[in-house]
Amino acid sequence: MTPQPALSLVRGDITAQSVDAIVNAANSSLLGGGGVDGAIHRKGGPEILEACRKLRASHYGKGLATGQAVATTAGRLDARWVIHTVGPVWSASEDRSELLVSCYRESLAVADELGARTVAFPAISTGIYGWPMDDGARIAIETVRATRTVVEEVRFVLFDERAYETFEECMR
Protein backbone atom coordinates (compact mmCIF):
# COMPACT_ATOMS: atom_id res chain seq x y z
CA MET A 1 0.00 0.00 0.00
CA THR A 2 1.15 3.51 -0.79
CA PRO A 3 2.04 5.43 2.38
CA GLN A 4 0.01 8.51 3.22
CA PRO A 5 1.51 11.84 2.24
CA ALA A 6 2.95 13.94 5.04
CA LEU A 7 0.48 16.72 5.85
CA SER A 8 1.58 20.17 6.93
CA LEU A 9 -0.02 23.55 7.51
CA VAL A 10 1.40 26.88 6.38
CA ARG A 11 -0.06 30.28 7.14
CA GLY A 12 0.65 32.47 4.16
CA ASP A 13 0.44 33.02 0.45
CA ILE A 14 -0.02 29.92 -1.72
CA THR A 15 1.67 31.68 -4.64
CA ALA A 16 4.91 31.84 -2.62
CA GLN A 17 5.14 28.06 -2.15
CA SER A 18 8.01 26.11 -3.66
CA VAL A 19 6.31 22.82 -4.60
CA ASP A 20 5.79 20.64 -7.65
CA ALA A 21 2.12 21.63 -7.96
CA ILE A 22 -0.05 24.41 -6.58
CA VAL A 23 -3.79 23.73 -6.53
CA ASN A 24 -5.92 26.61 -7.73
CA ALA A 25 -9.45 27.08 -6.38
CA ALA A 26 -10.56 28.06 -9.88
CA ASN A 27 -13.87 29.10 -11.31
CA SER A 28 -15.36 27.00 -14.10
CA SER A 29 -14.26 29.43 -16.82
CA LEU A 30 -10.58 28.75 -16.01
CA LEU A 31 -9.91 32.34 -17.03
CA GLY A 32 -9.03 33.84 -13.66
CA GLY A 33 -11.11 35.41 -10.96
CA GLY A 34 -10.80 36.65 -7.40
CA GLY A 35 -9.23 35.18 -4.27
CA VAL A 36 -6.73 32.35 -4.75
CA ASP A 37 -7.56 32.13 -8.46
CA GLY A 38 -6.80 35.79 -9.10
CA ALA A 39 -3.60 35.67 -7.05
CA ILE A 40 -2.31 32.63 -8.95
CA HIS A 41 -3.06 34.21 -12.32
CA ARG A 42 -1.49 37.55 -11.33
CA LYS A 43 1.73 36.12 -9.88
CA GLY A 44 2.00 33.23 -12.35
CA GLY A 45 1.75 35.57 -15.30
CA PRO A 46 0.15 35.35 -18.73
CA GLU A 47 1.46 31.81 -19.38
CA ILE A 48 -1.20 30.36 -17.07
CA LEU A 49 -4.03 32.27 -18.72
CA GLU A 50 -2.77 31.25 -22.16
CA ALA A 51 -2.69 27.58 -21.12
CA CYS A 52 -6.22 27.91 -19.70
CA ARG A 53 -7.44 29.49 -22.94
CA LYS A 54 -6.03 26.52 -24.86
CA LEU A 55 -7.90 24.12 -22.56
CA ARG A 56 -11.12 26.07 -23.17
CA ALA A 57 -10.52 25.94 -26.95
CA SER A 58 -10.04 22.16 -26.86
CA HIS A 59 -11.48 19.81 -24.22
CA TYR A 60 -13.19 22.29 -21.90
CA GLY A 61 -15.25 24.48 -24.20
CA LYS A 62 -18.00 24.84 -21.60
CA GLY A 63 -15.50 25.20 -18.76
CA LEU A 64 -14.33 22.82 -16.06
CA ALA A 65 -17.05 21.02 -14.13
CA THR A 66 -17.34 21.37 -10.36
CA GLY A 67 -15.28 18.69 -8.60
CA GLN A 68 -12.98 18.09 -11.56
CA ALA A 69 -9.30 19.03 -11.95
CA VAL A 70 -6.91 19.81 -14.79
CA ALA A 71 -3.28 20.97 -14.90
CA THR A 72 -1.44 23.75 -16.69
CA THR A 73 1.99 25.28 -16.53
CA ALA A 74 2.75 27.27 -13.38
CA GLY A 75 4.17 30.16 -15.37
CA ARG A 76 6.30 32.33 -13.10
CA LEU A 77 5.36 30.56 -9.87
CA ASP A 78 7.98 28.48 -8.03
CA ALA A 79 6.18 25.29 -9.07
CA ARG A 80 6.06 23.11 -12.17
CA TRP A 81 2.28 22.98 -12.49
CA VAL A 82 -0.96 24.56 -11.39
CA ILE A 83 -3.78 22.09 -10.84
CA HIS A 84 -7.08 23.91 -11.34
CA THR A 85 -10.14 22.56 -9.55
CA VAL A 86 -13.62 24.03 -9.26
CA GLY A 87 -15.08 23.83 -5.79
CA PRO A 88 -18.79 23.79 -5.06
CA VAL A 89 -20.69 26.78 -3.73
CA TRP A 90 -21.92 25.92 -0.24
CA SER A 91 -25.66 25.39 0.16
CA ALA A 92 -27.66 25.16 3.38
CA SER A 93 -30.37 23.18 1.59
CA GLU A 94 -28.30 20.73 -0.53
CA ASP A 95 -25.40 18.51 0.55
CA ARG A 96 -22.59 19.19 -1.93
CA SER A 97 -19.82 17.69 0.18
CA GLU A 98 -19.08 14.91 -2.35
CA LEU A 99 -18.20 17.61 -4.89
CA LEU A 100 -15.73 19.13 -2.42
CA VAL A 101 -14.28 15.68 -1.70
CA SER A 102 -13.92 15.21 -5.46
CA CYS A 103 -11.86 18.42 -5.76
CA TYR A 104 -9.19 17.02 -3.43
CA ARG A 105 -9.29 13.47 -4.88
CA GLU A 106 -9.19 14.63 -8.50
CA SER A 107 -6.39 17.11 -7.78
CA LEU A 108 -4.32 14.32 -6.22
CA ALA A 109 -5.08 12.05 -9.20
CA VAL A 110 -3.83 14.78 -11.58
CA ALA A 111 -0.76 15.25 -9.36
CA ASP A 112 -0.09 11.50 -9.62
CA GLU A 113 -0.38 11.60 -13.42
CA LEU A 114 2.11 14.48 -13.52
CA GLY A 115 4.55 12.81 -11.13
CA ALA A 116 4.22 15.61 -8.56
CA ARG A 117 5.61 14.73 -5.14
CA THR A 118 4.77 17.97 -3.31
CA VAL A 119 1.40 19.70 -3.58
CA ALA A 120 0.08 22.90 -1.98
CA PHE A 121 -3.70 23.18 -1.48
CA PRO A 122 -5.78 26.19 -0.49
CA ALA A 123 -8.91 25.71 1.61
CA ILE A 124 -11.12 25.04 -1.42
CA SER A 125 -14.61 26.65 -1.44
CA THR A 126 -14.18 28.33 1.98
CA GLY A 127 -13.80 31.86 0.61
CA ILE A 128 -16.33 33.51 -1.65
CA TYR A 129 -18.08 30.15 -2.22
CA GLY A 130 -19.14 30.26 1.43
CA TRP A 131 -18.22 26.77 2.65
CA PRO A 132 -17.97 26.78 6.47
CA MET A 133 -14.27 26.66 7.40
CA ASP A 134 -14.63 23.91 10.02
CA ASP A 135 -16.42 21.57 7.60
CA GLY A 136 -14.11 22.51 4.72
CA ALA A 137 -11.05 21.74 6.84
CA ARG A 138 -12.50 18.40 7.98
CA ILE A 139 -13.33 17.36 4.41
CA ALA A 140 -9.91 18.45 3.11
CA ILE A 141 -7.91 16.59 5.75
CA GLU A 142 -10.06 13.44 5.81
CA THR A 143 -10.06 13.22 2.01
CA VAL A 144 -6.31 13.65 1.61
CA ARG A 145 -5.68 11.09 4.37
CA ALA A 146 -8.04 8.58 2.72
CA THR A 147 -6.85 9.03 -0.88
CA ARG A 148 -4.26 6.69 -2.33
CA THR A 149 -1.57 8.80 -3.95
CA VAL A 150 2.14 8.85 -4.72
CA VAL A 151 2.31 12.47 -3.55
CA GLU A 152 4.75 12.57 -0.64
CA GLU A 153 3.81 15.92 0.91
CA VAL A 154 0.54 17.83 0.98
CA ARG A 155 0.76 21.36 2.30
CA PHE A 156 -2.43 23.21 3.22
CA VAL A 157 -1.63 26.88 2.72
CA LEU A 158 -4.02 29.02 4.71
CA PHE A 159 -4.34 32.72 4.19
CA ASP A 160 -5.36 33.84 7.68
CA GLU A 161 -4.98 32.84 11.32
CA ARG A 162 -8.60 31.69 11.66
CA ALA A 163 -8.25 29.23 8.79
CA TYR A 164 -4.89 28.02 10.10
CA GLU A 165 -6.29 27.41 13.59
CA THR A 166 -9.33 25.60 12.20
CA PHE A 167 -7.16 23.27 10.09
CA GLU A 168 -4.80 22.76 13.02
CA GLU A 169 -7.73 21.65 15.20
CA CYS A 170 -8.90 19.21 12.49
CA MET A 171 -5.40 17.73 12.15
CA ARG A 172 -5.49 16.57 15.78
XYZ file of C-alpha atoms in Angstrom:
172
model
C 0.000 0.000 0.000
C 1.150 3.509 -0.790
C 2.037 5.434 2.381
C 0.012 8.515 3.220
C 1.512 11.838 2.240
C 2.948 13.937 5.044
C 0.483 16.723 5.848
C 1.576 20.171 6.929
C -0.024 23.552 7.508
C 1.404 26.880 6.384
C -0.056 30.279 7.137
C 0.653 32.467 4.155
C 0.435 33.020 0.448
C -0.024 29.923 -1.723
C 1.670 31.683 -4.644
C 4.910 31.840 -2.618
C 5.136 28.063 -2.153
C 8.015 26.113 -3.664
C 6.311 22.824 -4.605
C 5.794 20.637 -7.654
C 2.123 21.631 -7.962
C -0.054 24.410 -6.584
C -3.787 23.726 -6.530
C -5.921 26.608 -7.728
C -9.447 27.084 -6.384
C -10.564 28.064 -9.876
C -13.874 29.101 -11.315
C -15.357 27.002 -14.097
C -14.263 29.427 -16.824
C -10.577 28.748 -16.010
C -9.910 32.345 -17.033
C -9.026 33.843 -13.662
C -11.110 35.406 -10.955
C -10.796 36.647 -7.405
C -9.232 35.183 -4.274
C -6.734 32.352 -4.750
C -7.562 32.126 -8.461
C -6.800 35.789 -9.104
C -3.599 35.670 -7.046
C -2.310 32.628 -8.947
C -3.063 34.206 -12.323
C -1.488 37.551 -11.328
C 1.727 36.115 -9.880
C 2.005 33.231 -12.347
C 1.750 35.569 -15.301
C 0.151 35.347 -18.731
C 1.460 31.811 -19.384
C -1.199 30.356 -17.074
C -4.033 32.275 -18.720
C -2.766 31.254 -22.160
C -2.688 27.580 -21.123
C -6.218 27.905 -19.697
C -7.439 29.489 -22.935
C -6.027 26.516 -24.860
C -7.897 24.124 -22.560
C -11.120 26.072 -23.168
C -10.519 25.944 -26.945
C -10.042 22.164 -26.861
C -11.481 19.809 -24.217
C -13.187 22.294 -21.901
C -15.251 24.481 -24.204
C -17.995 24.840 -21.604
C -15.502 25.202 -18.762
C -14.327 22.816 -16.064
C -17.053 21.016 -14.133
C -17.339 21.368 -10.357
C -15.282 18.691 -8.597
C -12.977 18.086 -11.562
C -9.303 19.034 -11.948
C -6.911 19.812 -14.786
C -3.278 20.971 -14.899
C -1.445 23.755 -16.691
C 1.988 25.277 -16.527
C 2.746 27.271 -13.379
C 4.169 30.165 -15.368
C 6.303 32.333 -13.100
C 5.355 30.559 -9.866
C 7.976 28.484 -8.032
C 6.180 25.294 -9.071
C 6.056 23.113 -12.165
C 2.281 22.976 -12.488
C -0.956 24.563 -11.389
C -3.778 22.086 -10.844
C -7.078 23.913 -11.341
C -10.143 22.561 -9.546
C -13.619 24.033 -9.262
C -15.076 23.832 -5.790
C -18.786 23.793 -5.061
C -20.685 26.784 -3.733
C -21.920 25.924 -0.236
C -25.657 25.386 0.164
C -27.656 25.157 3.383
C -30.373 23.180 1.589
C -28.304 20.729 -0.526
C -25.399 18.513 0.549
C -22.594 19.185 -1.931
C -19.816 17.689 0.184
C -19.084 14.910 -2.350
C -18.200 17.606 -4.885
C -15.731 19.128 -2.424
C -14.276 15.676 -1.696
C -13.916 15.209 -5.455
C -11.861 18.424 -5.758
C -9.195 17.015 -3.433
C -9.287 13.470 -4.880
C -9.188 14.631 -8.502
C -6.394 17.107 -7.779
C -4.322 14.320 -6.220
C -5.076 12.050 -9.198
C -3.835 14.776 -11.581
C -0.758 15.250 -9.362
C -0.089 11.503 -9.616
C -0.383 11.601 -13.419
C 2.106 14.484 -13.518
C 4.555 12.811 -11.132
C 4.217 15.613 -8.563
C 5.605 14.732 -5.142
C 4.772 17.973 -3.306
C 1.399 19.701 -3.579
C 0.076 22.900 -1.985
C -3.697 23.175 -1.483
C -5.776 26.191 -0.489
C -8.912 25.714 1.611
C -11.122 25.043 -1.424
C -14.609 26.654 -1.435
C -14.179 28.327 1.979
C -13.801 31.860 0.613
C -16.328 33.514 -1.651
C -18.079 30.147 -2.220
C -19.144 30.259 1.428
C -18.220 26.766 2.651
C -17.974 26.784 6.471
C -14.270 26.665 7.399
C -14.626 23.906 10.015
C -16.420 21.574 7.599
C -14.114 22.509 4.715
C -11.051 21.736 6.843
C -12.499 18.403 7.983
C -13.331 17.358 4.414
C -9.908 18.452 3.114
C -7.906 16.593 5.746
C -10.056 13.437 5.812
C -10.061 13.220 2.009
C -6.314 13.647 1.614
C -5.680 11.094 4.372
C -8.040 8.578 2.721
C -6.850 9.027 -0.882
C -4.257 6.691 -2.333
C -1.566 8.802 -3.946
C 2.143 8.852 -4.715
C 2.306 12.473 -3.550
C 4.753 12.574 -0.637
C 3.814 15.920 0.912
C 0.545 17.833 0.984
C 0.762 21.356 2.304
C -2.429 23.206 3.225
C -1.634 26.882 2.719
C -4.017 29.020 4.706
C -4.341 32.724 4.194
C -5.358 33.838 7.682
C -4.979 32.839 11.317
C -8.602 31.686 11.662
C -8.249 29.229 8.793
C -4.892 28.018 10.103
C -6.287 27.406 13.586
C -9.331 25.596 12.197
C -7.161 23.270 10.090
C -4.798 22.758 13.023
C -7.727 21.651 15.198
C -8.901 19.210 12.487
C -5.401 17.728 12.147
C -5.491 16.569 15.781
